Each structure stands twice: as structure tokens, then as C-alpha cells.
GROMACS .gro file of N, CA and C in nm:
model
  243
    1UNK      N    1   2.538   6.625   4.107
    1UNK     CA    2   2.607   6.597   3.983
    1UNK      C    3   2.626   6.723   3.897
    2UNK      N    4   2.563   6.797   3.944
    2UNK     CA    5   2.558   6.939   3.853
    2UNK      C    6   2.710   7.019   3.871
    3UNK      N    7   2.710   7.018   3.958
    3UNK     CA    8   2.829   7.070   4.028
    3UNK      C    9   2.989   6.976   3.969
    4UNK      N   10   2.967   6.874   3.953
    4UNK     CA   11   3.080   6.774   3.940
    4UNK      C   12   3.097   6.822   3.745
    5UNK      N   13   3.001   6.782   3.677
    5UNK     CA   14   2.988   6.790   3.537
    5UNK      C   15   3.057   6.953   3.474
    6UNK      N   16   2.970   7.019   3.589
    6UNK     CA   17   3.040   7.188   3.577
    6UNK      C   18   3.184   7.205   3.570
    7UNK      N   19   3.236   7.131   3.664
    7UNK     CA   20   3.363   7.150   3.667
    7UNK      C   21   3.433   7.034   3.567
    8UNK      N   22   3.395   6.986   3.523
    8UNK     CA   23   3.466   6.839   3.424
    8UNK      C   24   3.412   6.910   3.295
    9UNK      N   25   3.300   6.967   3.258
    9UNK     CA   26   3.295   7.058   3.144
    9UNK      C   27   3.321   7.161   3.085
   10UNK      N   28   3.324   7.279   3.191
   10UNK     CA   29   3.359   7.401   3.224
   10UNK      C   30   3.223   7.503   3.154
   11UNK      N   31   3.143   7.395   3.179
   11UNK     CA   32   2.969   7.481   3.131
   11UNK      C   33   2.893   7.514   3.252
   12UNK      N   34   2.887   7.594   3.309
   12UNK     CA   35   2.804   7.617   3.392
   12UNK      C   36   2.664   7.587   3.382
   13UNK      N   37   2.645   7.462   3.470
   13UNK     CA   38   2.525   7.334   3.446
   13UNK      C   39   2.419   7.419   3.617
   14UNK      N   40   2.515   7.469   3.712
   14UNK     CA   41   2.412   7.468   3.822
   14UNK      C   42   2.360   7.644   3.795
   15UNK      N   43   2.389   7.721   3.721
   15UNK     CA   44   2.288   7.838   3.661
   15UNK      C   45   2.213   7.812   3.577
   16UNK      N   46   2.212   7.749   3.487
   16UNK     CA   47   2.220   7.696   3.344
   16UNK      C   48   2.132   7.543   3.333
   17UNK      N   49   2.099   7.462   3.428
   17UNK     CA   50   2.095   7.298   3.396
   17UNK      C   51   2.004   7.340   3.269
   18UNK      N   52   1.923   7.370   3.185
   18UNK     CA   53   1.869   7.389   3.059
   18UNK      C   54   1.961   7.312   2.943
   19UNK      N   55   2.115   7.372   2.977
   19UNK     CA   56   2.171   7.414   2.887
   19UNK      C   57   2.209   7.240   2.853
   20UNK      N   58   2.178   7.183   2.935
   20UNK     CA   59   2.188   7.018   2.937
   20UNK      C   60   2.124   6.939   2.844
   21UNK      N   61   2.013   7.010   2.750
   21UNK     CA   62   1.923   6.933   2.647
   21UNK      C   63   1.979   6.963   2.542
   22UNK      N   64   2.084   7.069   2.508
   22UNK     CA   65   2.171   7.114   2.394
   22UNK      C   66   2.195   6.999   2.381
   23UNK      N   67   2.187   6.912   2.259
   23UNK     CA   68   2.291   6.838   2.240
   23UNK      C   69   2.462   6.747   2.254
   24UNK      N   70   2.528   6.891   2.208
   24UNK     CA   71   2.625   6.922   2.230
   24UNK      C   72   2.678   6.914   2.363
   25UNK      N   73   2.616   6.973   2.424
   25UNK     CA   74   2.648   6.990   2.574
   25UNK      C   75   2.624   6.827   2.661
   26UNK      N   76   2.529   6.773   2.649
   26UNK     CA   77   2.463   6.646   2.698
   26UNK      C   78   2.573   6.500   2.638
   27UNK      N   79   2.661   6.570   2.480
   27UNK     CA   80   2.757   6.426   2.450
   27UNK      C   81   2.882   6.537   2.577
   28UNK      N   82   2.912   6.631   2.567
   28UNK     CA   83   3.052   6.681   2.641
   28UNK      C   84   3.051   6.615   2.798
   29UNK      N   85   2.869   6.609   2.842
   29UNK     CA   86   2.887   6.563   3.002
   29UNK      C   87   2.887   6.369   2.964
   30UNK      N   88   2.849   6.325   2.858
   30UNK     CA   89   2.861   6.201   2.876
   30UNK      C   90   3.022   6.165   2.854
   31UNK      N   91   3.054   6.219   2.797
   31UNK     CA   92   3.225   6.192   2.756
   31UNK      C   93   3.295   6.225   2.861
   32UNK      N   94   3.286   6.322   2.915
   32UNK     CA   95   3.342   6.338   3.053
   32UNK      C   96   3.283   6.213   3.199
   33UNK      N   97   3.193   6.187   3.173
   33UNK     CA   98   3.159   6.065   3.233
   33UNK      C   99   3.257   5.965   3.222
   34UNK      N  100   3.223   5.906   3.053
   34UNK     CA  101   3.292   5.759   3.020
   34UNK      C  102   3.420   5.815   3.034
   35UNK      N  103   3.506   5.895   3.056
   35UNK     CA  104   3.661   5.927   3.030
   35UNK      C  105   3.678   5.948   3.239
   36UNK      N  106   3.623   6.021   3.299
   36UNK     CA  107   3.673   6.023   3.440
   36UNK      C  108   3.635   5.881   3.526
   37UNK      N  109   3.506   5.797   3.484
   37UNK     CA  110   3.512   5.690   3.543
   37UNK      C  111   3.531   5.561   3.492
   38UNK      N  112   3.687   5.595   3.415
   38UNK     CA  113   3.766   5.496   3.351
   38UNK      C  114   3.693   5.405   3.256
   39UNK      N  115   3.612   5.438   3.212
   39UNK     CA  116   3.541   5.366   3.141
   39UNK      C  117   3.626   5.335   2.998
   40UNK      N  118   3.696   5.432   2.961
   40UNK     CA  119   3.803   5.428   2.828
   40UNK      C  120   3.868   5.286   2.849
   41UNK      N  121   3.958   5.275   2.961
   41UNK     CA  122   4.045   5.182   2.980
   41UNK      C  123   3.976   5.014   2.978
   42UNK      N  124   3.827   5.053   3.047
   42UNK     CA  125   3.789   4.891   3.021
   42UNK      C  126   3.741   4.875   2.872
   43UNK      N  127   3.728   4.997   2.853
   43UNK     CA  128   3.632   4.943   2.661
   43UNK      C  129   3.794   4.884   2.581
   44UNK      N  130   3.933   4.975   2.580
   44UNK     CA  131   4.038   4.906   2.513
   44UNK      C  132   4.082   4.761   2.583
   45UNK      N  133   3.997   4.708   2.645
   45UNK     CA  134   4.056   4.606   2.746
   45UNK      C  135   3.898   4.496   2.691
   46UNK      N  136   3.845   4.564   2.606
   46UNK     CA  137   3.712   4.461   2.568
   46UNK      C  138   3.634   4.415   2.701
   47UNK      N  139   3.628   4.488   2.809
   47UNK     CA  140   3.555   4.459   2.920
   47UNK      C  141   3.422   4.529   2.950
   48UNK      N  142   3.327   4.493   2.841
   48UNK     CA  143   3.203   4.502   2.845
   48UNK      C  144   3.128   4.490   2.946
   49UNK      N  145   3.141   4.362   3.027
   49UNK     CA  146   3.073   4.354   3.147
   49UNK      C  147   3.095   4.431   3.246
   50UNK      N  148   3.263   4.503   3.307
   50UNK     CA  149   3.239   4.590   3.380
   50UNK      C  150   3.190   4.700   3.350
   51UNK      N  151   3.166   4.776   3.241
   51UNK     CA  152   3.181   4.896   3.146
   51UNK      C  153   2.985   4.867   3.171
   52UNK      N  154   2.903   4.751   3.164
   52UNK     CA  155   2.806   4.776   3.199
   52UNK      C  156   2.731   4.768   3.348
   53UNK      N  157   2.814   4.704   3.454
   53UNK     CA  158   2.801   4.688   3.562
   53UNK      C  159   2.856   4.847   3.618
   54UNK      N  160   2.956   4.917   3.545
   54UNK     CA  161   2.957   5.071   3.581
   54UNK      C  162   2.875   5.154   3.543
   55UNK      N  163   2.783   5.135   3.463
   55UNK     CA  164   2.673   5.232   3.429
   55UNK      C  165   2.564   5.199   3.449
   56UNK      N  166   2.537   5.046   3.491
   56UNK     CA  167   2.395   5.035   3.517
   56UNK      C  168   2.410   5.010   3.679
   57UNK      N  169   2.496   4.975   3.744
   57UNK     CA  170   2.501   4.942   3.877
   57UNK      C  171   2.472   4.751   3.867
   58UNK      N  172   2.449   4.711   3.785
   58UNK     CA  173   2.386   4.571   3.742
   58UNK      C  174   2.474   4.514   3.549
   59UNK      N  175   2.424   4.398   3.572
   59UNK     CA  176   2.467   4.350   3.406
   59UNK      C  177   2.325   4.428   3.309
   60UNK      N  178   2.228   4.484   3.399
   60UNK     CA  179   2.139   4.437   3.325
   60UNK      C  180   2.152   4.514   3.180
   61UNK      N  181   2.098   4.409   3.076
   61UNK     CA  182   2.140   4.558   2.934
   61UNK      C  183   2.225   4.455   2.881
   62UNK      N  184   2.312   4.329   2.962
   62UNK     CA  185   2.428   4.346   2.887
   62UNK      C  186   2.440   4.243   2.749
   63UNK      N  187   2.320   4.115   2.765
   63UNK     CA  188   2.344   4.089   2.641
   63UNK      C  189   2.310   4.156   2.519
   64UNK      N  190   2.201   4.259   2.535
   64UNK     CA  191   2.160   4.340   2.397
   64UNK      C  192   2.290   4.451   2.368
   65UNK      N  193   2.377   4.462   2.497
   65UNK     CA  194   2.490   4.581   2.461
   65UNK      C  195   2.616   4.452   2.400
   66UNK      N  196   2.636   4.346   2.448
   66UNK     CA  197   2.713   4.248   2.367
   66UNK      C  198   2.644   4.266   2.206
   67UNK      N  199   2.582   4.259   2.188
   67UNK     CA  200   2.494   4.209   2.078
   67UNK      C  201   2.524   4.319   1.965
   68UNK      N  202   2.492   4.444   2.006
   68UNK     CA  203   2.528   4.589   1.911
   68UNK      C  204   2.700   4.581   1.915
   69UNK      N  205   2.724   4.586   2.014
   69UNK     CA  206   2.890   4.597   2.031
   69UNK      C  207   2.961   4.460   1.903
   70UNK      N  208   2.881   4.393   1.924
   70UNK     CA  209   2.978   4.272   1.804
   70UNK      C  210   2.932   4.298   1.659
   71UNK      N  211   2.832   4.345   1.627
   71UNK     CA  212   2.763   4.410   1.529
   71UNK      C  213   2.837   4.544   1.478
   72UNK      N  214   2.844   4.664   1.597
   72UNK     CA  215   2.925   4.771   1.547
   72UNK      C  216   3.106   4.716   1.503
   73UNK      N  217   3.164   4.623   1.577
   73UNK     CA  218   3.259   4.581   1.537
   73UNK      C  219   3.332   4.517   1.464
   74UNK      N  220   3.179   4.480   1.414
   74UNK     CA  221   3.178   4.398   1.234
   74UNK      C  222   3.203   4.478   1.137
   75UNK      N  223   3.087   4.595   1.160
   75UNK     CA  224   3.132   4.693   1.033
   75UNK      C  225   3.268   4.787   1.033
   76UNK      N  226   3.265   4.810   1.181
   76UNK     CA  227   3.424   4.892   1.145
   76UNK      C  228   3.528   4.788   1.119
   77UNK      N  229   3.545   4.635   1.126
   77UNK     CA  230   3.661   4.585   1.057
   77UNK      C  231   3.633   4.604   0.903
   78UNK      N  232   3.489   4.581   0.848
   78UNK     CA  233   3.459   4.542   0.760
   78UNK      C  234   3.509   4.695   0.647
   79UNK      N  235   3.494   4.823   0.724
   79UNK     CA  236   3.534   4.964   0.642
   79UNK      C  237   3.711   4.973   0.674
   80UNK      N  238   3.803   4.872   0.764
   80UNK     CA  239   3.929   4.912   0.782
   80UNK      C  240   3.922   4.830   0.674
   81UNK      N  241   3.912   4.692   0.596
   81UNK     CA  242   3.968   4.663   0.506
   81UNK      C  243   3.970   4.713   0.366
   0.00000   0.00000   0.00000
């Protein structure tokens, strides 16, 4: 995976894997994650269950990730109005 992230980040992770506890660096390889294994397209598609069956290999997680997800989506309607 070092090798894959390297090239989807352009951080050199297989001299470097350290450089992976930066912060910064650790949201750039997760975003490059959720964005190359389509994960974008099921979250605008409200498809939670695959979106957790792609990251856990299983549902498992998924009613406490339903649970925050309807919660976070309360307050951002609640700040668009």
C-alpha cells in the first residue's frame, strides 16, 4: 500500500512511511482512498451500507455509522437554513 498511496499522493511514503503520522499527510492518503475507491459516488447516492461494506469488508460499524451520519446531517440542514 505504500507504494499505491505514493503515487495517489505524490509523498514519498516507501522512504519516508514516518511521514504517515503527520497529520496532514494521513487525511491526503485517506482522501485519496475515499476518492479512488469510489467511495464519493456512493456517499452522493446515500449508500452507506456499501460505503461501509467497502471499508470494513463487513456491515460491521454500520448502525453506529447510520447513527452519526443522521446526526451530522441534522446539523448541516439545521446551519443551511
Amino acid at each position: 500500500e505504500y507504494e499505491r498511496f505514493s503515487k495517489e499522493t505524490g509523498i514519498d511514503l516507501i522512504n519516508n512511511p514516518d511521514s504517515m503520522q503527520d497529520p496532514h499527510v494521513s487525511l491526503l492518503i485517506a482522501a485519496a482512498y475515499w476518492y479512488n475507491s469510489g467511495l464519493n459516488d456512493l456517499a452522493d447516492q446515500d449508500k452507506i451500507d456499501d460505503i461501509t461494506k467497502k471499508l470494513n469488508g463487513s456491515h460491521a460499524g454500520l448502525a453506529d455509522r447510520k447513527h452519526w451520519l443522521s446526526k451530522i446531517q441534522s446539523l448541516l440542514s439545521e446551519k443551511m437554513q
